[in-house]
mmCIF file of C-alpha atoms in Angstrom:
data_model
loop_
_atom_site.group_PDB
_atom_site.id
_atom_site.type_symbol
_atom_site.label_atom_id
_atom_site.label_comp_id
_atom_site.label_asym_id
_atom_site.label_seq_id
_atom_site.Cartn_x
_atom_site.Cartn_y
_atom_site.Cartn_z
ATOM 1 C CA MET F 18 39.120 126.478 128.383
ATOM 2 C CA SER F 19 42.365 125.880 126.516
ATOM 3 C CA PRO F 20 44.171 126.827 123.296
ATOM 4 C CA THR F 21 42.231 124.074 121.554
ATOM 5 C CA THR F 22 38.826 124.563 123.195
ATOM 6 C CA SER F 23 38.605 128.343 123.612
ATOM 7 C CA SER F 24 35.918 129.914 121.517
ATOM 8 C CA ALA F 25 36.625 131.253 118.065
ATOM 9 C CA ALA F 26 35.384 134.665 119.215
ATOM 10 C CA PHE F 27 37.830 134.717 122.134
ATOM 11 C CA ARG F 28 40.760 133.639 119.936
ATOM 12 C CA ALA F 29 39.887 136.272 117.343
ATOM 13 C CA ALA F 30 39.725 139.003 119.997
ATOM 14 C CA TYR F 31 42.941 137.772 121.649
ATOM 15 C CA ASP F 32 44.790 137.702 118.321
ATOM 16 C CA GLU F 33 43.484 141.145 117.404
ATOM 17 C CA VAL F 34 45.056 142.652 120.509
ATOM 18 C CA LEU F 35 48.319 140.774 119.961
ATOM 19 C CA ALA F 36 48.425 142.136 116.408
ATOM 20 C CA GLY F 37 48.982 145.573 117.926
ATOM 21 C CA TRP F 38 52.159 144.500 119.702
ATOM 22 C CA PRO F 39 55.469 145.798 118.293
ATOM 23 C CA GLY F 40 57.391 143.484 115.992
ATOM 24 C CA PRO F 41 57.031 139.717 115.895
ATOM 25 C CA VAL F 42 55.403 138.041 118.904
ATOM 26 C CA GLU F 43 56.657 134.626 119.958
ATOM 27 C CA ALA F 44 54.089 132.444 121.722
ATOM 28 C CA VAL F 45 55.476 129.708 123.979
ATOM 29 C CA ASP F 46 53.649 127.117 126.086
ATOM 30 C CA LEU F 47 55.662 126.257 129.198
ATOM 31 C CA PRO F 48 54.995 123.146 131.304
ATOM 32 C CA THR F 49 54.504 123.720 135.023
ATOM 33 C CA PRO F 50 53.217 121.553 137.899
ATOM 34 C CA HIS F 51 49.859 123.316 137.640
ATOM 35 C CA GLY F 52 49.373 123.274 133.902
ATOM 36 C CA VAL F 53 50.721 124.611 130.638
ATOM 37 C CA THR F 54 51.365 128.355 130.741
ATOM 38 C CA ARG F 55 51.112 130.534 127.650
ATOM 39 C CA VAL F 56 53.716 133.306 127.412
ATOM 40 C CA ASN F 57 53.757 135.950 124.680
ATOM 41 C CA SER F 58 57.195 137.476 124.129
ATOM 42 C CA CYS F 59 58.601 140.319 122.057
ATOM 43 C CA GLY F 60 61.655 142.540 121.975
ATOM 44 C CA PRO F 61 65.347 141.820 121.344
ATOM 45 C CA ALA F 62 66.271 138.232 122.162
ATOM 46 C CA GLY F 63 69.422 139.309 124.013
ATOM 47 C CA ALA F 64 67.823 142.086 126.051
ATOM 48 C CA PRO F 65 67.278 141.786 129.815
ATOM 49 C CA PRO F 66 64.198 139.655 130.595
ATOM 50 C CA LEU F 67 61.054 141.402 131.804
ATOM 51 C CA VAL F 68 58.319 139.055 133.068
ATOM 52 C CA LEU F 69 54.876 140.656 133.406
ATOM 53 C CA LEU F 70 51.785 139.288 135.169
ATOM 54 C CA PRO F 71 48.328 140.740 134.416
ATOM 55 C CA GLY F 72 45.599 141.581 136.861
ATOM 56 C CA GLY F 73 42.756 139.203 137.623
ATOM 57 C CA GLY F 74 40.378 138.718 134.717
ATOM 58 C CA ALA F 75 42.879 140.105 132.222
ATOM 59 C CA THR F 76 45.255 138.276 129.895
ATOM 60 C CA SER F 77 48.867 138.710 128.867
ATOM 61 C CA ALA F 78 47.613 140.797 125.930
ATOM 62 C CA VAL F 79 47.046 143.771 128.254
ATOM 63 C CA TRP F 80 50.813 144.458 128.238
ATOM 64 C CA GLY F 81 50.996 145.238 124.515
ATOM 65 C CA ALA F 82 50.608 148.982 125.022
ATOM 66 C CA CYS F 83 53.597 149.059 127.396
ATOM 67 C CA ALA F 84 55.660 146.980 124.993
ATOM 68 C CA ALA F 85 54.791 149.324 122.128
ATOM 69 C CA ALA F 86 55.517 152.406 124.260
ATOM 70 C CA GLY F 87 59.136 151.350 124.686
ATOM 71 C CA ALA F 88 59.403 148.406 127.077
ATOM 72 C CA ALA F 89 60.160 146.083 124.147
ATOM 73 C CA ARG F 90 63.073 148.305 123.100
ATOM 74 C CA THR F 91 64.880 147.968 126.426
ATOM 75 C CA HIS F 92 63.805 144.440 127.448
ATOM 76 C CA ARG F 93 62.784 141.058 126.164
ATOM 77 C CA VAL F 94 59.154 141.275 127.290
ATOM 78 C CA HIS F 95 57.532 138.027 128.492
ATOM 79 C CA ALA F 96 53.813 138.512 129.202
ATOM 80 C CA VAL F 97 52.159 135.618 131.014
ATOM 81 C CA ASP F 98 48.607 134.247 130.917
ATOM 82 C CA LEU F 99 47.797 133.269 134.506
ATOM 83 C CA VAL F 100 46.757 129.644 134.977
ATOM 84 C CA GLY F 101 43.081 129.485 135.905
ATOM 85 C CA GLU F 102 42.384 132.976 134.546
ATOM 86 C CA PRO F 103 41.226 133.988 131.054
ATOM 87 C CA GLY F 104 43.847 133.340 128.405
ATOM 88 C CA LEU F 105 45.502 130.433 126.676
ATOM 89 C CA SER F 106 47.100 128.751 129.681
ATOM 90 C CA VAL F 107 45.711 125.280 130.401
ATOM 91 C CA PRO F 108 45.248 124.199 134.046
ATOM 92 C CA ALA F 109 46.382 120.687 134.925
ATOM 93 C CA PRO F 110 43.464 118.429 135.952
ATOM 94 C CA GLY F 111 43.480 117.872 139.696
ATOM 95 C CA ARG F 112 46.295 120.367 140.315
ATOM 96 C CA PRO F 113 44.566 123.695 141.019
ATOM 97 C CA LEU F 114 46.457 126.635 142.423
ATOM 98 C CA ARG F 115 45.235 127.073 146.011
ATOM 99 C CA THR F 116 47.905 128.890 148.023
ATOM 100 C CA PRO F 117 50.608 131.538 147.604
ATOM 101 C CA GLU F 118 53.108 128.674 147.889
ATOM 102 C CA ASP F 119 51.460 127.033 144.864
ATOM 103 C CA LEU F 120 51.772 130.292 142.936
ATOM 104 C CA THR F 121 55.444 130.519 143.875
ATOM 105 C CA GLY F 122 56.091 127.012 142.567
ATOM 106 C CA TRP F 123 54.155 127.744 139.388
ATOM 107 C CA LEU F 124 56.108 130.953 138.737
ATOM 108 C CA ASP F 125 59.373 129.163 139.508
ATOM 109 C CA ALA F 126 58.604 126.785 136.645
ATOM 110 C CA VAL F 127 57.713 129.683 134.339
ATOM 111 C CA LEU F 128 60.991 131.450 135.129
ATOM 112 C CA ASP F 129 62.880 128.176 134.614
ATOM 113 C CA GLY F 130 61.564 128.191 131.062
ATOM 114 C CA LEU F 131 62.182 131.870 130.373
ATOM 115 C CA ALA F 132 65.368 132.862 132.202
ATOM 116 C CA PRO F 133 66.954 129.921 134.022
ATOM 117 C CA HIS F 134 70.428 131.478 134.324
ATOM 118 C CA GLY F 135 69.839 134.806 135.987
ATOM 119 C CA PRO F 136 67.527 137.190 137.805
ATOM 120 C CA VAL F 137 64.717 138.927 135.950
ATOM 121 C CA THR F 138 62.721 142.091 136.268
ATOM 122 C CA LEU F 139 59.382 140.835 137.558
ATOM 123 C CA GLY F 140 56.361 143.077 137.260
ATOM 124 C CA GLY F 141 52.657 142.807 137.819
ATOM 125 C CA HIS F 142 49.455 144.793 137.974
ATOM 126 C CA SER F 143 46.803 144.406 140.690
ATOM 127 C CA TYR F 144 46.415 140.668 141.450
ATOM 128 C CA GLY F 145 49.462 140.002 139.277
ATOM 129 C CA ALA F 146 51.438 142.389 141.494
ATOM 130 C CA TRP F 147 50.291 140.433 144.566
ATOM 131 C CA ILE F 148 51.610 137.240 142.959
ATOM 132 C CA ALA F 149 54.887 138.931 141.988
ATOM 133 C CA ALA F 150 55.387 140.314 145.500
ATOM 134 C CA HIS F 151 54.805 136.911 147.085
ATOM 135 C CA HIS F 152 57.295 135.326 144.705
ATOM 136 C CA ALA F 153 59.974 137.975 145.221
ATOM 137 C CA ALA F 154 59.590 137.714 148.997
ATOM 138 C CA ARG F 155 60.116 133.951 148.828
ATOM 139 C CA ARG F 156 62.677 133.832 146.003
ATOM 140 C CA PRO F 157 64.615 137.116 146.135
ATOM 141 C CA ALA F 158 67.596 135.597 144.325
ATOM 142 C CA ARG F 159 65.463 135.119 141.204
ATOM 143 C CA THR F 160 64.354 138.762 141.081
ATOM 144 C CA GLY F 161 66.744 141.553 140.221
ATOM 145 C CA ARG F 162 63.974 144.126 140.177
ATOM 146 C CA LEU F 163 60.350 144.069 141.319
ATOM 147 C CA VAL F 164 57.835 146.444 139.733
ATOM 148 C CA LEU F 165 54.375 146.642 141.321
ATOM 149 C CA LEU F 166 51.651 148.576 139.483
ATOM 150 C CA ASP F 167 48.780 149.552 141.794
ATOM 151 C CA PRO F 168 49.150 146.313 143.766
ATOM 152 C CA THR F 169 46.106 145.033 145.631
ATOM 153 C CA GLY F 170 46.410 143.108 148.884
ATOM 154 C CA VAL F 171 50.086 143.986 149.287
ATOM 155 C CA PHE F 172 50.046 147.267 151.232
ATOM 156 C CA ALA F 173 46.327 147.953 151.706
ATOM 157 C CA GLY F 174 43.011 146.133 151.691
ATOM 158 C CA LEU F 175 40.151 146.656 149.262
ATOM 159 C CA ARG F 176 37.537 149.297 149.899
ATOM 160 C CA PRO F 177 34.139 147.745 150.738
ATOM 161 C CA GLY F 178 32.389 149.856 148.111
ATOM 162 C CA TYR F 179 34.705 148.565 145.421
ATOM 163 C CA VAL F 180 34.086 144.968 146.474
ATOM 164 C CA LEU F 181 30.312 145.486 146.344
ATOM 165 C CA ARG F 182 30.527 146.922 142.824
ATOM 166 C CA ALA F 183 32.790 144.074 141.701
ATOM 167 C CA LEU F 184 30.704 141.217 143.137
ATOM 168 C CA PRO F 185 28.225 140.912 140.234
ATOM 169 C CA VAL F 186 31.125 140.668 137.787
ATOM 170 C CA LEU F 187 32.845 138.041 139.909
ATOM 171 C CA LEU F 188 29.713 135.959 140.566
ATOM 172 C CA ARG F 189 28.144 136.050 137.113
ATOM 173 C CA PRO F 190 30.231 137.918 134.570
ATOM 174 C CA THR F 191 28.604 139.170 131.398
ATOM 175 C CA PRO F 192 29.999 141.541 128.772
ATOM 176 C CA GLU F 193 27.539 144.194 129.930
ATOM 177 C CA ARG F 194 28.561 143.850 133.590
ATOM 178 C CA ILE F 195 32.251 143.927 132.718
ATOM 179 C CA ARG F 196 31.852 147.098 130.652
ATOM 180 C CA SER F 197 29.701 148.795 133.277
ATOM 181 C CA PHE F 198 32.174 148.025 136.047
ATOM 182 C CA LEU F 199 35.157 149.232 134.010
ATOM 183 C CA ALA F 200 33.334 152.436 133.079
ATOM 184 C CA TRP F 201 32.524 153.078 136.750
ATOM 185 C CA GLU F 202 36.017 152.398 138.082
ATOM 186 C CA THR F 203 37.881 154.260 135.318
ATOM 187 C CA GLY F 204 35.495 157.210 135.233
ATOM 188 C CA GLY F 205 34.710 156.491 131.611
ATOM 189 C CA ALA F 206 38.348 156.514 130.467
ATOM 190 C CA ALA F 207 38.897 155.767 126.788
ATOM 191 C CA LEU F 208 40.192 152.191 126.770
ATOM 192 C CA ASP F 209 41.432 150.320 123.714
ATOM 193 C CA PRO F 210 38.334 149.034 121.847
ATOM 194 C CA ALA F 211 40.103 145.811 120.840
ATOM 195 C CA TRP F 212 41.039 145.127 124.446
ATOM 196 C CA LEU F 213 37.459 145.818 125.550
ATOM 197 C CA ARG F 214 36.190 143.268 123.019
ATOM 198 C CA LEU F 215 38.615 140.766 124.490
ATOM 199 C CA GLN F 216 37.326 141.556 127.974
ATOM 200 C CA ASP F 217 33.790 140.901 126.702
ATOM 201 C CA GLU F 218 34.865 137.410 125.678
ATOM 202 C CA THR F 219 36.447 136.650 129.072
ATOM 203 C CA ALA F 220 32.912 136.516 130.509
ATOM 204 C CA ARG F 221 32.505 133.124 128.828
ATOM 205 C CA PHE F 222 35.455 131.542 130.626
ATOM 206 C CA PRO F 223 34.713 129.032 133.376
ATOM 207 C CA ALA F 224 34.722 130.703 136.778
ATOM 208 C CA ALA F 225 37.897 129.960 138.698
ATOM 209 C CA ARG F 226 38.491 130.853 142.307
ATOM 210 C CA PRO F 227 41.550 133.089 142.555
ATOM 211 C CA VAL F 228 44.171 132.305 145.141
ATOM 212 C CA THR F 229 43.780 134.395 148.270
ATOM 213 C CA GLY F 230 45.906 134.678 151.354
ATOM 214 C CA PRO F 231 47.851 137.035 153.573
ATOM 215 C CA ARG F 232 49.838 139.995 152.436
ATOM 216 C CA PRO F 233 53.351 139.124 151.266
ATOM 217 C CA ASP F 234 55.976 139.121 153.997
ATOM 218 C CA LEU F 235 58.356 141.705 152.548
ATOM 219 C CA VAL F 236 60.837 141.733 155.429
ATOM 220 C CA ARG F 237 63.586 140.154 153.277
ATOM 221 C CA LEU F 238 63.213 143.031 150.811
ATOM 222 C CA ALA F 239 63.014 145.770 153.430
ATOM 223 C CA GLY F 240 66.131 145.515 155.583
ATOM 224 C CA PRO F 241 68.949 148.051 155.656
ATOM 225 C CA PRO F 242 71.631 147.988 152.936
ATOM 226 C CA GLY F 243 73.799 144.937 153.325
ATOM 227 C CA ALA F 244 71.087 143.026 155.169
ATOM 228 C CA ARG F 245 68.248 142.991 152.645
ATOM 229 C CA ALA F 246 68.061 140.973 149.464
ATOM 230 C CA ASP F 247 69.633 142.811 146.528
ATOM 231 C CA VAL F 248 66.296 143.551 144.848
ATOM 232 C CA ARG F 249 65.309 146.929 143.493
ATOM 233 C CA VAL F 250 61.626 147.641 144.163
ATOM 234 C CA ASP F 251 59.474 150.180 142.314
ATOM 235 C CA VAL F 252 55.828 150.745 143.263
ATOM 236 C CA LEU F 253 53.490 152.899 141.196
ATOM 237 C CA PHE F 254 49.972 153.599 142.452
ATOM 238 C CA ALA F 255 47.041 154.840 140.388
ATOM 239 C CA GLY F 256 45.993 158.212 141.744
ATOM 240 C CA ARG F 257 42.288 157.698 140.923
ATOM 241 C CA ALA F 258 42.049 154.064 142.006
ATOM 242 C CA ARG F 259 38.743 153.124 143.614
ATOM 243 C CA CYS F 260 39.914 149.754 144.930
ATOM 244 C CA HIS F 261 41.904 151.391 147.744
ATOM 245 C CA ASP F 262 43.027 154.805 148.966
ATOM 246 C CA PRO F 263 46.144 155.391 146.814
ATOM 247 C CA GLY F 264 47.694 157.956 149.151
ATOM 248 C CA ARG F 265 47.302 155.729 152.178
ATOM 249 C CA ALA F 266 48.564 152.702 150.231
ATOM 250 C CA ALA F 267 51.628 154.652 149.084
ATOM 251 C CA ARG F 268 52.428 155.682 152.650
ATOM 252 C CA ALA F 269 52.113 152.060 153.755
ATOM 253 C CA ALA F 270 54.446 150.988 150.951
ATOM 254 C CA ARG F 271 57.081 153.523 151.999
ATOM 255 C CA GLU F 272 56.869 152.328 155.581
ATOM 256 C CA ALA F 273 57.094 148.645 154.605
ATOM 257 C CA LEU F 274 59.879 149.166 152.053
ATOM 258 C CA PRO F 275 61.962 152.205 153.045
ATOM 259 C CA GLY F 276 64.431 151.570 150.224
ATOM 260 C CA ALA F 277 61.814 151.322 147.478
ATOM 261 C CA ARG F 278 60.854 153.995 145.004
ATOM 262 C CA VAL F 279 57.145 154.685 145.508
ATOM 263 C CA ASP F 280 55.123 157.086 143.365
ATOM 264 C CA VAL F 281 51.485 157.937 142.699
ATOM 265 C CA LEU F 282 50.443 158.562 139.094
ATOM 266 C CA PRO F 283 47.737 161.269 139.151
ATOM 267 C CA GLY F 284 44.596 161.037 137.052
ATOM 268 C CA VAL F 285 44.775 157.308 136.322
ATOM 269 C CA ALA F 286 42.315 154.692 137.594
ATOM 270 C CA HIS F 287 43.196 151.190 138.737
ATOM 271 C CA HIS F 288 41.637 149.364 135.778
ATOM 272 C CA ALA F 289 43.004 151.876 133.283
ATOM 273 C CA LEU F 290 46.467 150.490 134.082
ATOM 274 C CA PRO F 291 48.540 149.414 132.292
ATOM 275 C CA LEU F 292 46.716 150.585 129.148
ATOM 276 C CA THR F 293 46.327 154.344 129.477
ATOM 277 C CA ALA F 294 49.605 154.992 131.293
ATOM 278 C CA ALA F 295 51.740 152.867 128.978
ATOM 279 C CA ALA F 296 54.289 155.595 128.242
ATOM 280 C CA GLU F 297 54.857 156.338 131.933
ATOM 281 C CA ILE F 298 55.172 152.643 132.758
ATOM 282 C CA ALA F 299 57.590 152.062 129.875
ATOM 283 C CA ARG F 300 59.737 154.953 131.133
ATOM 284 C CA LEU F 301 59.709 153.498 134.614
ATOM 285 C CA LEU F 302 60.724 150.081 133.307
ATOM 286 C CA ALA F 303 63.488 151.586 131.169
ATOM 287 C CA SER F 304 64.954 153.683 133.980
ATOM 288 C CA SER F 305 68.306 152.492 135.278
ATOM 289 C CA CYS F 306 69.004 155.077 137.958
ATOM 290 C CA CYS F 307 69.159 152.676 140.885
ATOM 291 C CA ASP F 308 72.544 151.896 142.381
ATOM 292 C CA ARG F 309 71.991 148.320 143.473
ATOM 293 C CA LYS F 310 74.829 148.552 145.946
ATOM 294 C CA GLY F 311 73.210 151.504 147.660
ATOM 295 C CA SER F 312 69.726 152.453 148.730
ATOM 296 C CA PRO F 313 67.341 152.573 145.776
ATOM 297 C CA GLY F 314 64.809 154.861 147.384
ATOM 298 C CA ARG F 315 67.286 157.402 148.712
ATOM 299 C CA ASP F 316 69.978 157.475 146.041
ATOM 300 C CA ALA F 317 67.882 157.155 142.878
ATOM 301 C CA ARG F 318 66.576 160.071 140.867
ATOM 302 C CA PRO F 319 62.804 160.105 141.468
ATOM 303 C CA PHE F 320 60.487 158.897 138.731
ATOM 304 C CA ARG F 321 58.482 161.881 137.484
ATOM 305 C CA PRO F 322 55.237 161.014 135.704
ATOM 306 C CA GLN F 323 54.647 163.081 132.565
ATOM 307 C CA HIS F 324 51.254 164.236 131.365
#
């Protein structure tokens, strides 16, 4: 499915969510080795670039709440539709994404089009966080700051019960199955109705096999000051996530990245991010308390979620 062949219902739902973004939204189609990538951008043109990757099955439109909550005041927000996932990116025939190395090359091309002259803040949720972590581990010079929102497959594996509940949605998605799964995982959280309608329409996208692989090798981001790459890392886990044990995942993150700032946001489910915690995420993105010449985890003022 592409910008020209996607259904009218999908385009209407997609545009409805984008209409809620703050200020004018600039849509750009960037060429990459694996297809044309749609990026939706907003915020001051001269502000620091913030590149955001959605979770699997979502689109770039999911980041509108964070942009409206303040991220688009402090950054030029660039929200990306993943190639091969629902959205308006168009995969290249015969060039599917198969490995983490492919994803790194694809994201290199995206960053070349968005911010070729300097490092960016790179963020992602869930599967998007896994992609962002792989890229930062391989290309630390391109990332000034890495923000991982309830990352899956980075610090902890998926719970078997979660996988069993997700399988019907993955194998044969329908609007009813998508809604039922989201209601189960989020505990019935009130999600944006326009975004839910868009999720209904993603069921009609051709099934694409997501890239899988090992956990990112974060050793280049984890060394002592002076030895590690100069990348600030922030990790925020959802306290009510059902995909993994958030407390155990947070402990693993602190062990893997001693210099990172790692927090758990209570009362929020995995699939409720980044919608229902937009204000907290925007505050995290806007924070500038890290001394990049020192140790981010030890010297920075801790992020305190507000409720």
